[in-house]
Amino acid sequence: MFERKINGKGHLEIGGADAVALAEKFGTPLYVYDENYIRGMMRVFRKTLEQEYDGNGLVLYASKAFSCMGMYAIAKSEGLGADVVSGGELYTALKAGFPAEKMMMHGNNKLKDELALAVKNNVGWIVVDSLYEADMLNELTKEAGKVQNILLRINPGVEAHTHAYVQTATPDSKFGFSVADGSAKETVKNLLTKTNLCLKGFHCHIGSKIFEKQSFVLAAEKCFAFLSELKGLGFEAEVLNLGGGYGIHYTKEDPDLNFSDYADYFKALIDAVKSECKKRNLKRPYLCIEPGRSIVGEAGITLYKVGAIKEIKGIKKYLAVDGGMFESPRYCLYGSKYEAMLANRANEAPTEVVSIAGKCCESGDLIGEGFNLPQAKSGDILAVFSTGAYHYSMASNYNRNPVPPVVIVKDGNAEYLVKPQTYEDLIRNDVLPQSEK
Ligand code: LLP
Protein backbone atom coordinates (compact mmCIF):
# COMPACT_ATOMS: atom_id res chain seq x y z
CA MET A 1 0.00 0.00 0.00
CA PHE A 2 0.92 3.62 -0.31
CA GLU A 3 2.23 4.63 3.08
CA ARG A 4 0.64 7.80 4.46
CA LYS A 5 3.64 9.42 6.13
CA ILE A 6 3.34 12.53 8.25
CA ASN A 7 6.34 14.82 8.83
CA GLY A 8 7.38 16.84 11.88
CA LYS A 9 5.21 19.78 10.80
CA GLY A 10 2.13 17.56 10.84
CA HIS A 11 2.00 17.63 7.05
CA LEU A 12 1.37 14.70 4.73
CA GLU A 13 4.42 13.51 2.81
CA ILE A 14 4.61 11.96 -0.61
CA GLY A 15 7.83 10.64 -2.11
CA GLY A 16 9.73 12.29 0.74
CA ALA A 17 8.28 15.73 -0.08
CA ASP A 18 5.95 17.85 2.03
CA ALA A 19 2.55 17.81 0.27
CA VAL A 20 1.73 21.32 1.49
CA ALA A 21 4.99 22.66 0.09
CA LEU A 22 4.21 20.94 -3.22
CA ALA A 23 0.79 22.58 -3.31
CA GLU A 24 2.41 25.97 -2.65
CA LYS A 25 5.12 25.50 -5.26
CA PHE A 26 3.08 23.96 -8.07
CA GLY A 27 -0.43 25.20 -7.23
CA THR A 28 -3.64 23.23 -6.91
CA PRO A 29 -5.29 21.10 -8.11
CA LEU A 30 -2.19 19.02 -8.53
CA TYR A 31 -1.64 15.40 -9.44
CA VAL A 32 1.36 14.05 -7.51
CA TYR A 33 3.09 10.70 -8.06
CA ASP A 34 5.56 8.82 -5.92
CA GLU A 35 8.19 7.55 -8.37
CA ASN A 36 9.57 4.89 -6.06
CA TYR A 37 6.12 3.36 -5.69
CA ILE A 38 5.64 3.18 -9.46
CA ARG A 39 9.06 1.66 -10.04
CA GLY A 40 8.56 -0.68 -7.07
CA MET A 41 5.35 -2.07 -8.54
CA MET A 42 6.90 -2.45 -11.98
CA ARG A 43 9.77 -4.41 -10.44
CA VAL A 44 7.42 -6.66 -8.49
CA PHE A 45 5.75 -7.85 -11.68
CA ARG A 46 8.96 -8.06 -13.71
CA LYS A 47 10.88 -9.96 -11.01
CA THR A 48 8.02 -12.38 -10.44
CA LEU A 49 8.04 -13.18 -14.15
CA GLU A 50 11.81 -13.71 -14.00
CA GLN A 51 11.74 -15.87 -10.89
CA GLU A 52 8.64 -17.92 -11.54
CA TYR A 53 8.62 -18.20 -15.32
CA ASP A 54 12.30 -17.80 -16.31
CA GLY A 55 11.50 -14.35 -17.69
CA ASN A 56 9.78 -15.98 -20.66
CA GLY A 57 7.32 -13.17 -21.25
CA LEU A 58 6.72 -9.48 -20.84
CA VAL A 59 5.00 -7.24 -18.33
CA LEU A 60 3.26 -4.51 -20.31
CA TYR A 61 2.28 -1.32 -18.56
CA ALA A 62 -1.37 -0.61 -19.44
CA SER A 63 -0.80 3.01 -20.27
CA LYS A 64 -4.50 3.92 -20.42
CA ALA A 65 -4.27 4.17 -16.62
CA PHE A 66 -1.90 7.13 -16.89
CA SER A 67 -0.25 8.06 -20.13
CA CYS A 68 2.35 10.75 -20.71
CA MET A 69 5.87 10.71 -22.12
CA GLY A 70 7.47 10.48 -18.71
CA MET A 71 5.53 7.35 -17.83
CA TYR A 72 6.64 5.56 -20.99
CA ALA A 73 10.22 6.58 -20.19
CA ILE A 74 9.92 5.08 -16.71
CA ALA A 75 8.33 1.88 -18.04
CA LYS A 76 11.15 1.61 -20.58
CA SER A 77 13.85 2.03 -17.96
CA GLU A 78 12.23 -0.69 -15.84
CA GLY A 79 12.26 -3.11 -18.77
CA LEU A 80 8.50 -3.22 -19.23
CA GLY A 81 6.49 -3.32 -22.42
CA ALA A 82 3.53 -1.01 -23.03
CA ASP A 83 -0.08 -1.63 -23.87
CA VAL A 84 -1.36 1.19 -26.10
CA VAL A 85 -4.95 1.58 -27.23
CA SER A 86 -4.99 4.53 -29.57
CA GLY A 87 -2.91 6.45 -32.05
CA GLY A 88 -2.43 9.07 -29.35
CA GLU A 89 -0.98 6.65 -26.81
CA LEU A 90 1.19 5.09 -29.50
CA TYR A 91 2.45 8.48 -30.66
CA THR A 92 3.22 9.56 -27.09
CA ALA A 93 5.15 6.36 -26.42
CA LEU A 94 7.13 6.68 -29.66
CA LYS A 95 7.99 10.30 -28.88
CA ALA A 96 9.25 9.18 -25.47
CA GLY A 97 11.60 6.75 -27.22
CA PHE A 98 9.71 3.65 -26.15
CA PRO A 99 10.76 0.61 -28.23
CA ALA A 100 7.93 -0.24 -30.64
CA GLU A 101 8.75 -3.95 -30.54
CA LYS A 102 7.74 -3.99 -26.86
CA MET A 103 4.34 -2.42 -27.54
CA MET A 104 1.07 -4.22 -27.90
CA MET A 105 -1.81 -2.38 -29.50
CA HIS A 106 -5.38 -2.95 -28.34
CA GLY A 107 -8.80 -1.56 -29.17
CA ASN A 108 -12.14 -2.87 -30.38
CA ASN A 109 -12.31 -0.40 -33.27
CA LYS A 110 -8.84 0.70 -34.22
CA LEU A 111 -8.90 3.23 -37.00
CA LYS A 112 -7.08 2.75 -40.27
CA ASP A 113 -4.70 5.62 -39.47
CA GLU A 114 -3.94 4.12 -36.06
CA LEU A 115 -3.17 0.72 -37.57
CA ALA A 116 -1.05 2.35 -40.27
CA LEU A 117 0.97 4.21 -37.62
CA ALA A 118 1.49 0.93 -35.74
CA VAL A 119 2.57 -0.97 -38.87
CA LYS A 120 4.86 1.83 -40.01
CA ASN A 121 6.63 1.84 -36.66
CA ASN A 122 6.83 -1.95 -36.33
CA VAL A 123 4.73 -2.32 -33.20
CA GLY A 124 5.43 -5.74 -31.67
CA TRP A 125 1.92 -7.12 -31.64
CA ILE A 126 -1.50 -5.89 -32.67
CA VAL A 127 -4.40 -7.50 -30.86
CA VAL A 128 -7.09 -8.07 -33.45
CA ASP A 129 -10.64 -7.64 -32.21
CA SER A 130 -12.76 -7.91 -35.38
CA LEU A 131 -12.60 -9.37 -38.86
CA TYR A 132 -13.15 -5.89 -40.26
CA GLU A 133 -9.92 -4.88 -38.57
CA ALA A 134 -8.09 -8.04 -39.65
CA ASP A 135 -8.93 -7.36 -43.32
CA MET A 136 -7.87 -3.73 -43.04
CA LEU A 137 -4.64 -4.66 -41.28
CA ASN A 138 -3.83 -7.38 -43.81
CA GLU A 139 -4.20 -4.86 -46.63
CA LEU A 140 -2.05 -2.28 -44.84
CA THR A 141 0.74 -4.75 -44.15
CA LYS A 142 0.59 -6.04 -47.73
CA GLU A 143 1.00 -2.48 -49.04
CA ALA A 144 3.91 -1.94 -46.66
CA GLY A 145 5.51 -5.23 -47.68
CA LYS A 146 5.46 -6.45 -44.09
CA VAL A 147 4.07 -9.29 -42.02
CA GLN A 148 2.51 -8.17 -38.75
CA ASN A 149 2.47 -10.29 -35.60
CA ILE A 150 -1.01 -10.38 -34.15
CA LEU A 151 -2.87 -11.85 -31.21
CA LEU A 152 -6.59 -12.49 -31.24
CA ARG A 153 -8.67 -11.11 -28.41
CA ILE A 154 -10.78 -13.86 -26.98
CA ASN A 155 -13.54 -13.74 -24.41
CA PRO A 156 -13.17 -16.62 -21.98
CA GLY A 157 -16.56 -15.75 -20.42
CA VAL A 158 -15.33 -15.26 -16.88
CA GLU A 159 -17.37 -13.00 -14.71
CA ALA A 160 -15.12 -10.98 -12.45
CA HIS A 161 -16.62 -9.29 -9.41
CA THR A 162 -16.34 -5.62 -10.20
CA HIS A 163 -18.33 -2.63 -11.40
CA ALA A 164 -20.33 -3.43 -14.55
CA TYR A 165 -18.69 -0.71 -16.64
CA VAL A 166 -15.21 -1.98 -16.00
CA GLN A 167 -16.01 -5.61 -16.78
CA THR A 168 -14.85 -6.78 -20.15
CA ALA A 169 -15.23 -10.53 -20.40
CA THR A 170 -18.89 -11.21 -19.66
CA PRO A 171 -20.83 -12.94 -22.47
CA ASP A 172 -22.28 -9.66 -23.81
CA SER A 173 -18.96 -7.75 -23.87
CA LYS A 174 -18.06 -5.62 -26.87
CA PHE A 175 -14.55 -7.04 -26.62
CA GLY A 176 -13.18 -10.23 -28.08
CA PHE A 177 -14.53 -13.38 -29.65
CA SER A 178 -16.40 -15.84 -27.50
CA VAL A 179 -14.73 -19.14 -26.77
CA ALA A 180 -18.02 -20.67 -25.65
CA ASP A 181 -19.98 -20.14 -28.85
CA GLY A 182 -17.18 -21.24 -31.16
CA SER A 183 -16.64 -17.84 -32.78
CA ALA A 184 -13.08 -17.58 -31.44
CA LYS A 185 -12.14 -20.85 -33.16
CA GLU A 186 -13.81 -19.81 -36.42
CA THR A 187 -11.89 -16.54 -36.33
CA VAL A 188 -8.61 -18.38 -35.83
CA LYS A 189 -9.30 -20.38 -39.01
CA ASN A 190 -9.96 -17.15 -40.86
CA LEU A 191 -6.87 -15.38 -39.53
CA LEU A 192 -4.62 -18.28 -40.53
CA THR A 193 -5.55 -17.56 -44.16
CA LYS A 194 -4.35 -13.95 -44.03
CA THR A 195 -1.17 -13.66 -46.05
CA ASN A 196 0.38 -10.73 -44.17
CA LEU A 197 -0.72 -11.45 -40.63
CA CYS A 198 1.04 -13.91 -38.37
CA LEU A 199 -1.19 -15.17 -35.58
CA LYS A 200 1.06 -15.60 -32.54
CA GLY A 201 -1.54 -16.30 -29.90
CA PHE A 202 -4.29 -14.81 -27.77
CA HIS A 203 -5.23 -12.07 -25.42
CA CYS A 204 -7.91 -11.80 -22.80
CA HIS A 205 -8.70 -9.28 -20.11
CA ILE A 206 -11.49 -10.10 -17.72
CA GLY A 207 -11.99 -6.73 -16.04
CA SER A 208 -10.52 -4.24 -13.66
CA LYS A 209 -10.36 -3.76 -9.86
CA ILE A 210 -10.35 -7.50 -9.28
CA PHE A 211 -9.24 -8.99 -5.98
CA GLU A 212 -10.28 -12.62 -6.47
CA LYS A 213 -7.21 -14.61 -7.49
CA GLN A 214 -9.60 -17.30 -8.59
CA SER A 215 -11.05 -15.09 -11.35
CA PHE A 216 -7.62 -14.76 -12.97
CA VAL A 217 -6.89 -18.46 -12.53
CA LEU A 218 -10.24 -19.43 -14.03
CA ALA A 219 -9.67 -17.18 -17.04
CA ALA A 220 -6.25 -18.78 -17.58
CA GLU A 221 -7.79 -22.26 -17.38
CA LYS A 222 -10.46 -21.33 -19.92
CA CYS A 223 -7.80 -19.95 -22.26
CA PHE A 224 -5.84 -23.18 -22.05
CA ALA A 225 -8.91 -25.29 -22.70
CA PHE A 226 -9.28 -23.22 -25.86
CA LEU A 227 -5.60 -23.64 -26.78
CA SER A 228 -6.07 -27.39 -26.47
CA GLU A 229 -9.05 -27.27 -28.79
CA LEU A 230 -6.89 -25.62 -31.42
CA LYS A 231 -4.52 -28.58 -31.56
CA GLY A 232 -7.05 -30.04 -34.00
CA LEU A 233 -6.26 -27.18 -36.37
CA GLY A 234 -2.56 -27.83 -36.04
CA PHE A 235 -2.14 -24.44 -34.37
CA GLU A 236 -0.13 -23.92 -31.21
CA ALA A 237 -0.10 -20.51 -29.53
CA GLU A 238 3.32 -19.00 -28.89
CA VAL A 239 2.08 -15.96 -26.97
CA LEU A 240 -0.59 -15.59 -24.31
CA ASN A 241 -1.53 -12.25 -22.78
CA LEU A 242 -3.77 -12.59 -19.75
CA GLY A 243 -4.48 -8.88 -19.31
CA GLY A 244 -4.42 -6.65 -16.26
CA GLY A 245 -7.05 -5.89 -13.66
CA TYR A 246 -5.48 -6.21 -10.19
CA GLY A 247 -7.40 -4.22 -7.59
CA ILE A 248 -5.97 -1.48 -5.39
CA HIS A 249 -6.85 0.07 -2.06
CA TYR A 250 -9.22 3.02 -2.35
CA THR A 251 -11.02 2.79 1.00
CA LYS A 252 -11.26 0.53 4.03
CA GLU A 253 -13.72 -1.60 2.05
CA ASP A 254 -10.84 -2.75 -0.16
CA PRO A 255 -8.05 -5.14 0.82
CA ASP A 256 -4.77 -3.41 1.51
CA LEU A 257 -2.16 -5.19 -0.56
CA ASN A 258 1.58 -4.75 -0.29
CA PHE A 259 4.14 -5.44 -3.00
CA SER A 260 4.53 -9.09 -2.07
CA ASP A 261 0.75 -9.61 -2.25
CA TYR A 262 0.84 -8.45 -5.88
CA ALA A 263 3.71 -10.86 -6.50
CA ASP A 264 1.46 -13.60 -5.07
CA TYR A 265 -1.36 -12.68 -7.45
CA PHE A 266 0.93 -12.95 -10.42
CA LYS A 267 2.50 -16.13 -9.08
CA ALA A 268 -0.94 -17.74 -8.75
CA LEU A 269 -1.54 -16.95 -12.40
CA ILE A 270 1.85 -18.31 -13.43
CA ASP A 271 1.25 -21.49 -11.41
CA ALA A 272 -2.05 -21.95 -13.24
CA VAL A 273 -0.32 -21.45 -16.59
CA LYS A 274 2.39 -23.98 -15.75
CA SER A 275 -0.02 -26.60 -14.49
CA GLU A 276 -2.35 -26.17 -17.48
CA CYS A 277 0.58 -26.60 -19.88
CA LYS A 278 1.59 -29.76 -18.12
CA LYS A 279 -1.93 -31.14 -17.92
CA ARG A 280 -2.67 -30.44 -21.57
CA ASN A 281 0.78 -31.21 -22.90
CA LEU A 282 1.23 -27.75 -24.38
CA LYS A 283 4.41 -25.75 -24.81
CA ARG A 284 4.73 -22.93 -22.25
CA PRO A 285 3.72 -19.76 -24.07
CA TYR A 286 5.52 -16.41 -23.92
CA LEU A 287 3.43 -14.95 -21.13
CA CYS A 288 2.26 -11.36 -20.93
CA ILE A 289 0.25 -9.43 -18.39
CA GLU A 290 -0.72 -5.79 -18.62
CA PRO A 291 -1.42 -4.15 -15.27
CA GLY A 292 -2.26 -0.45 -15.22
CA ARG A 293 -4.14 0.59 -12.09
CA SER A 294 -1.99 -1.45 -9.71
CA ILE A 295 1.19 0.23 -10.98
CA VAL A 296 0.08 3.85 -10.76
CA GLY A 297 -3.18 3.94 -8.76
CA GLU A 298 -1.89 4.14 -5.21
CA ALA A 299 1.25 5.96 -6.35
CA GLY A 300 -0.85 9.04 -7.07
CA ILE A 301 -2.63 11.55 -4.89
CA THR A 302 -4.45 14.73 -5.85
CA LEU A 303 -4.00 17.92 -3.86
CA TYR A 304 -6.70 20.58 -3.72
CA LYS A 305 -7.32 23.81 -1.91
CA VAL A 306 -10.53 24.00 0.09
CA GLY A 307 -12.62 26.99 -0.96
CA ALA A 308 -16.28 27.54 -0.15
CA ILE A 309 -17.77 25.58 2.73
CA LYS A 310 -21.51 25.18 2.84
CA GLU A 311 -23.60 23.42 5.44
CA ILE A 312 -27.18 22.47 4.65
CA LYS A 313 -28.46 22.17 8.20
CA GLY A 314 -29.30 18.62 9.18
CA ILE A 315 -28.60 17.35 5.68
CA LYS A 316 -24.97 17.62 4.66
CA LYS A 317 -21.86 19.72 4.62
CA TYR A 318 -20.00 20.47 1.43
CA LEU A 319 -16.37 21.39 1.12
CA ALA A 320 -15.84 22.80 -2.35
CA VAL A 321 -12.39 22.36 -3.86
CA ASP A 322 -10.64 23.87 -6.87
CA GLY A 323 -10.94 20.64 -8.89
CA GLY A 324 -13.91 18.52 -9.85
CA MET A 325 -15.24 16.06 -12.38
CA PHE A 326 -13.00 17.50 -15.09
CA GLU A 327 -9.91 16.13 -13.34
CA SER A 328 -11.50 13.47 -11.11
CA PRO A 329 -14.25 11.80 -13.12
CA ARG A 330 -14.51 8.43 -11.41
CA TYR A 331 -17.05 9.31 -8.73
CA CYS A 332 -19.45 10.67 -11.34
CA LEU A 333 -18.88 7.75 -13.70
CA TYR A 334 -18.72 4.79 -11.37
CA GLY A 335 -19.63 6.08 -7.91
CA SER A 336 -16.04 5.29 -6.89
CA LYS A 337 -15.08 5.94 -3.29
CA TYR A 338 -11.90 7.50 -1.95
CA GLU A 339 -10.22 8.46 1.29
CA ALA A 340 -8.92 11.94 1.98
CA MET A 341 -6.95 13.89 4.55
CA LEU A 342 -6.20 17.53 5.29
CA ALA A 343 -2.56 17.52 4.20
CA ASN A 344 -1.69 20.58 6.33
CA ARG A 345 -3.35 19.12 9.46
CA ALA A 346 -2.51 15.48 8.95
CA ASN A 347 -2.19 14.67 12.66
CA GLU A 348 -5.66 15.89 13.55
CA ALA A 349 -8.37 13.33 14.18
CA PRO A 350 -11.49 13.40 12.02
CA THR A 351 -14.47 15.07 13.66
CA GLU A 352 -17.05 15.26 10.89
CA VAL A 353 -18.33 13.62 7.75
CA VAL A 354 -18.41 15.79 4.64
CA SER A 355 -19.11 15.69 0.93
CA ILE A 356 -16.46 17.14 -1.32
CA ALA A 357 -17.77 19.13 -4.24
CA GLY A 358 -15.97 20.23 -7.35
CA LYS A 359 -16.24 23.62 -9.03
CA CYS A 360 -18.17 22.52 -12.14
CA CYS A 361 -21.62 23.80 -12.95
CA GLU A 362 -23.35 20.53 -12.26
CA SER A 363 -24.93 19.18 -9.05
CA GLY A 364 -23.43 15.73 -9.54
CA ASP A 365 -19.93 17.18 -9.68
CA LEU A 366 -18.51 15.60 -6.55
CA ILE A 367 -15.12 14.19 -5.68
CA GLY A 368 -17.08 11.95 -3.35
CA GLU A 369 -19.16 11.71 -0.20
CA GLY A 370 -18.76 10.38 3.30
CA PHE A 371 -15.23 11.69 3.92
CA ASN A 372 -14.13 11.71 7.57
CA LEU A 373 -12.11 14.86 8.20
CA PRO A 374 -11.22 17.33 10.93
CA GLN A 375 -13.31 20.49 10.65
CA ALA A 376 -11.87 22.06 7.50
CA LYS A 377 -11.28 25.77 6.90
CA SER A 378 -11.10 27.55 3.57
CA GLY A 379 -7.46 27.46 2.47
CA ASP A 380 -6.73 24.00 3.90
CA ILE A 381 -4.99 21.58 1.54
CA LEU A 382 -6.97 18.46 0.88
CA ALA A 383 -5.24 15.29 -0.30
CA VAL A 384 -7.29 12.57 -1.97
CA PHE A 385 -5.59 9.18 -2.10
CA SER A 386 -5.31 6.54 -4.82
CA THR A 387 -5.98 8.89 -7.71
CA GLY A 388 -3.04 7.79 -9.85
CA ALA A 389 -5.03 5.62 -12.26
CA TYR A 390 -7.74 6.80 -14.64
CA HIS A 391 -7.78 10.36 -13.33
CA TYR A 392 -5.33 12.39 -15.39
CA SER A 393 -5.90 9.99 -18.31
CA MET A 394 -9.66 10.57 -18.17
CA ALA A 395 -9.54 14.30 -17.47
CA SER A 396 -11.39 16.76 -19.69
CA ASN A 397 -11.73 20.48 -20.14
CA TYR A 398 -15.35 20.54 -19.00
CA ASN A 399 -16.42 24.11 -18.22
CA ARG A 400 -13.15 25.08 -19.85
CA ASN A 401 -11.21 24.18 -16.77
CA PRO A 402 -7.53 23.55 -17.56
CA VAL A 403 -6.29 20.02 -16.85
CA PRO A 404 -4.05 20.24 -13.76
CA PRO A 405 -0.33 19.58 -14.00
CA VAL A 406 1.33 16.35 -12.94
CA VAL A 407 4.44 16.21 -10.78
CA ILE A 408 6.48 13.20 -9.82
CA VAL A 409 8.46 13.04 -6.59
CA LYS A 410 11.50 10.97 -5.77
CA ASP A 411 13.48 11.21 -2.55
CA GLY A 412 11.97 14.60 -1.81
CA ASN A 413 12.62 16.11 -5.25
CA ALA A 414 9.62 17.02 -7.38
CA GLU A 415 9.50 17.73 -11.10
CA TYR A 416 6.84 18.14 -13.75
CA LEU A 417 5.73 15.17 -15.82
CA VAL A 418 3.03 17.32 -17.38
CA LYS A 419 3.09 21.10 -17.20
CA PRO A 420 -0.07 23.06 -16.37
CA GLN A 421 -2.49 23.74 -19.19
CA THR A 422 -2.96 27.46 -19.72
CA TYR A 423 -6.00 29.41 -20.90
CA GLU A 424 -4.02 29.97 -24.08
CA ASP A 425 -3.84 26.17 -24.52
CA LEU A 426 -7.60 26.02 -24.17
CA ILE A 427 -8.24 28.26 -27.16
CA ARG A 428 -5.31 27.00 -29.25
CA ASN A 429 -7.50 25.14 -31.72
CA ASP A 430 -10.53 27.44 -31.57
CA VAL A 431 -11.44 29.27 -34.76
CA LEU A 432 -13.86 32.18 -35.02
CA PRO A 433 -16.35 31.72 -37.87
CA GLN A 434 -15.56 33.84 -40.94
CA SER A 435 -18.68 35.94 -40.35
CA GLU A 436 -17.54 37.03 -36.89
CA LYS A 437 -13.91 37.83 -37.58
N1 LLP B 1 -5.62 -4.50 -20.65
C1 LLP B 1 -6.79 -4.22 -21.23
C2 LLP B 1 -7.11 -4.81 -22.53
C3 LLP B 1 -7.70 -3.36 -20.63
O1 LLP B 1 -8.85 -3.10 -21.21
C4 LLP B 1 -7.35 -2.78 -19.37
C5 LLP B 1 -8.25 -1.84 -18.72
C6 LLP B 1 -6.11 -3.09 -18.81
C7 LLP B 1 -5.27 -3.97 -19.47
C8 LLP B 1 -5.63 -2.52 -17.51
O2 LLP B 1 -6.44 -2.85 -16.43
P1 LLP B 1 -6.02 -2.40 -14.95
O3 LLP B 1 -4.81 -3.20 -14.53
O4 LLP B 1 -5.74 -0.96 -15.00
O5 LLP B 1 -7.22 -2.71 -14.13
N2 LLP B 1 -11.71 3.75 -16.35
C9 LLP B 1 -11.96 2.62 -15.48
C10 LLP B 1 -11.08 1.46 -15.78
C11 LLP B 1 -11.22 0.95 -17.19
C12 LLP B 1 -10.30 -0.18 -17.45
C13 LLP B 1 -10.21 -0.43 -18.90
N3 LLP B 1 -9.32 -1.46 -19.28
C14 LLP B 1 -11.78 3.08 -14.05
O6 LLP B 1 -11.48 4.24 -13.82
O7 LLP B 1 -11.95 2.30 -13.12
Short mmCIF file of N, CA and C in Angstrom, two decimals, residues 143-200:
data_model
loop_
_atom_site.label_atom_id
_atom_site.label_comp_id
_atom_site.label_asym_id
_atom_site.label_seq_id
_atom_site.Cartn_x
_atom_site.Cartn_y
_atom_site.Cartn_z
N GLU A 143 0.50 -3.71 -48.38
CA GLU A 143 1.00 -2.48 -49.04
C GLU A 143 2.39 -2.10 -48.55
N ALA A 144 2.62 -2.32 -47.25
CA ALA A 144 3.91 -1.94 -46.66
C ALA A 144 4.97 -3.02 -46.87
N GLY A 145 4.57 -4.13 -47.46
CA GLY A 145 5.51 -5.23 -47.68
C GLY A 145 5.98 -5.86 -46.37
N LYS A 146 5.08 -5.92 -45.40
CA LYS A 146 5.46 -6.45 -44.09
C LYS A 146 4.52 -7.59 -43.67
N VAL A 147 4.96 -8.32 -42.65
CA VAL A 147 4.07 -9.29 -42.02
C VAL A 147 3.95 -8.86 -40.55
N GLN A 148 2.72 -8.68 -40.11
CA GLN A 148 2.51 -8.17 -38.75
C GLN A 148 2.16 -9.30 -37.79
N ASN A 149 2.84 -9.34 -36.65
CA ASN A 149 2.47 -10.29 -35.60
C ASN A 149 1.19 -9.82 -34.93
N ILE A 150 0.26 -10.75 -34.81
CA ILE A 150 -1.01 -10.38 -34.15
C ILE A 150 -1.35 -11.39 -33.07
N LEU A 151 -2.20 -10.95 -32.14
CA LEU A 151 -2.87 -11.85 -31.21
C LEU A 151 -4.36 -11.68 -31.51
N LEU A 152 -5.14 -12.63 -31.12
CA LEU A 152 -6.59 -12.49 -31.24
C LEU A 152 -7.16 -12.28 -29.84
N ARG A 153 -8.03 -11.30 -29.72
CA ARG A 153 -8.67 -11.11 -28.41
C ARG A 153 -9.81 -12.10 -28.26
N ILE A 154 -9.72 -12.89 -27.22
CA ILE A 154 -10.78 -13.86 -26.98
C ILE A 154 -11.52 -13.51 -25.68
N ASN A 155 -12.74 -13.96 -25.61
CA ASN A 155 -13.54 -13.74 -24.41
C ASN A 155 -13.76 -15.09 -23.75
N PRO A 156 -13.05 -15.31 -22.63
CA PRO A 156 -13.17 -16.62 -21.98
C PRO A 156 -14.47 -16.77 -21.19
N GLY A 157 -15.26 -15.66 -21.09
CA GLY A 157 -16.56 -15.75 -20.42
C GLY A 157 -16.47 -15.87 -18.92
N VAL A 158 -15.46 -15.22 -18.34
CA VAL A 158 -15.33 -15.26 -16.88
C VAL A 158 -15.92 -13.99 -16.30
N GLU A 159 -16.77 -14.19 -15.31
CA GLU A 159 -17.37 -13.00 -14.71
C GLU A 159 -16.55 -12.59 -13.49
N ALA A 160 -15.91 -11.45 -13.59
CA ALA A 160 -15.12 -10.98 -12.45
C ALA A 160 -16.00 -10.08 -11.59
N HIS A 161 -15.77 -10.09 -10.30
CA HIS A 161 -16.62 -9.29 -9.41
C HIS A 161 -16.16 -7.85 -9.35
N THR A 162 -16.75 -7.02 -10.14
CA THR A 162 -16.34 -5.62 -10.20
C THR A 162 -17.48 -4.82 -10.82
N HIS A 163 -17.29 -3.51 -10.86
CA HIS A 163 -18.33 -2.63 -11.40
C HIS A 163 -18.65 -2.98 -12.86
N ALA A 164 -19.92 -2.98 -13.21
CA ALA A 164 -20.33 -3.43 -14.55
C ALA A 164 -19.59 -2.72 -15.68
N TYR A 165 -19.34 -1.43 -15.54
CA TYR A 165 -18.69 -0.71 -16.64
C TYR A 165 -17.24 -1.08 -16.84
N VAL A 166 -16.61 -1.62 -15.82
CA VAL A 166 -15.21 -1.98 -16.00
C VAL A 166 -15.01 -3.49 -16.19
N GLN A 167 -16.10 -4.19 -16.44
CA GLN A 167 -16.01 -5.61 -16.78
C GLN A 167 -15.87 -5.75 -18.28
N THR A 168 -15.03 -6.66 -18.70
CA THR A 168 -14.85 -6.78 -20.15
C THR A 168 -15.03 -8.19 -20.68
N ALA A 169 -15.17 -9.18 -19.85
CA ALA A 169 -15.23 -10.53 -20.40
C ALA A 169 -16.53 -11.28 -20.06
N THR A 170 -17.60 -10.54 -19.85
CA THR A 170 -18.89 -11.21 -19.66
C THR A 170 -19.43 -11.56 -21.06
N PRO A 171 -20.41 -12.45 -21.15
CA PRO A 171 -20.83 -12.94 -22.47
C PRO A 171 -21.27 -11.83 -23.43
N ASP A 172 -21.78 -10.70 -22.90
CA ASP A 172 -22.28 -9.66 -23.81
C ASP A 172 -21.26 -8.53 -24.03
N SER A 173 -19.99 -8.79 -23.74
CA SER A 173 -18.96 -7.75 -23.87
C SER A 173 -18.76 -7.33 -25.32
N LYS A 174 -18.39 -6.07 -25.51
CA LYS A 174 -18.06 -5.62 -26.87
C LYS A 174 -16.67 -6.09 -27.29
N PHE A 175 -15.93 -6.64 -26.33
CA PHE A 175 -14.55 -7.04 -26.62
C PHE A 175 -14.43 -8.53 -26.92
N GLY A 176 -13.61 -8.85 -27.87
CA GLY A 176 -13.18 -10.23 -28.08
C GLY A 176 -14.17 -11.13 -28.79
N PHE A 177 -13.71 -12.35 -29.02
CA PHE A 177 -14.53 -13.38 -29.65
C PHE A 177 -14.78 -14.47 -28.61
N SER A 178 -16.02 -14.89 -28.54
CA SER A 178 -16.40 -15.84 -27.50
C SER A 178 -15.79 -17.22 -27.76
N VAL A 179 -15.24 -17.77 -26.70
CA VAL A 179 -14.73 -19.14 -26.77
C VAL A 179 -15.92 -20.10 -26.74
N ALA A 180 -16.90 -19.75 -25.89
CA ALA A 180 -18.02 -20.67 -25.65
C ALA A 180 -18.85 -20.94 -26.90
N ASP A 181 -19.09 -19.90 -27.70
CA ASP A 181 -19.98 -20.14 -28.85
C ASP A 181 -19.22 -20.52 -30.13
N GLY A 182 -17.94 -20.75 -30.00
CA GLY A 182 -17.18 -21.24 -31.16
C GLY A 182 -16.67 -20.14 -32.10
N SER A 183 -17.06 -18.88 -31.83
CA SER A 183 -16.64 -17.84 -32.78
C SER A 183 -15.14 -17.57 -32.71
N ALA A 184 -14.54 -17.79 -31.55
CA ALA A 184 -13.08 -17.58 -31.44
C ALA A 184 -12.35 -18.57 -32.37
N LYS A 185 -12.79 -19.83 -32.34
CA LYS A 185 -12.14 -20.85 -33.16
C LYS A 185 -12.34 -20.56 -34.65
N GLU A 186 -13.54 -20.15 -35.01
CA GLU A 186 -13.81 -19.81 -36.42
C GLU A 186 -12.90 -18.67 -36.87
N THR A 187 -12.72 -17.69 -35.98
CA THR A 187 -11.89 -16.54 -36.33
C THR A 187 -10.43 -16.95 -36.51
N VAL A 188 -9.99 -17.88 -35.68
CA VAL A 188 -8.61 -18.38 -35.83
C VAL A 188 -8.43 -18.95 -37.23
N LYS A 189 -9.39 -19.77 -37.67
CA LYS A 189 -9.30 -20.38 -39.01
C LYS A 189 -9.17 -19.29 -40.06
N ASN A 190 -9.98 -18.26 -39.91
CA ASN A 190 -9.96 -17.15 -40.86
C ASN A 190 -8.60 -16.43 -40.84
N LEU A 191 -8.12 -16.15 -39.63
CA LEU A 191 -6.87 -15.38 -39.53
C LEU A 191 -5.68 -16.15 -40.11
N LEU A 192 -5.74 -17.47 -40.01
CA LEU A 192 -4.62 -18.28 -40.53
C LEU A 192 -4.53 -18.21 -42.06
N THR A 193 -5.59 -17.69 -42.69
CA THR A 193 -5.55 -17.56 -44.16
C THR A 193 -5.00 -16.20 -44.60
N LYS A 194 -4.80 -15.31 -43.66
CA LYS A 194 -4.35 -13.95 -44.03
C LYS A 194 -2.85 -13.96 -44.36
N THR A 195 -2.55 -13.54 -45.56
CA THR A 195 -1.17 -13.66 -46.05
C THR A 195 -0.16 -12.83 -45.25
N ASN A 196 -0.60 -11.64 -44.79
CA ASN A 196 0.38 -10.73 -44.17
C ASN A 196 0.18 -10.54 -42.66
N LEU A 197 -0.57 -11.47 -42.09
CA LEU A 197 -0.72 -11.45 -40.63
C LEU A 197 -0.19 -12.77 -40.09
N CYS A 198 0.53 -12.68 -38.98
CA CYS A 198 1.04 -13.91 -38.37
C CYS A 198 0.43 -14.05 -36.98
N LEU A 199 -0.49 -14.98 -36.86
CA LEU A 199 -1.19 -15.17 -35.58
C LEU A 199 -0.25 -15.84 -34.58
N LYS A 200 0.10 -15.08 -33.53
CA LYS A 200 1.06 -15.60 -32.54
C LYS A 200 0.36 -16.21 -31.33
#
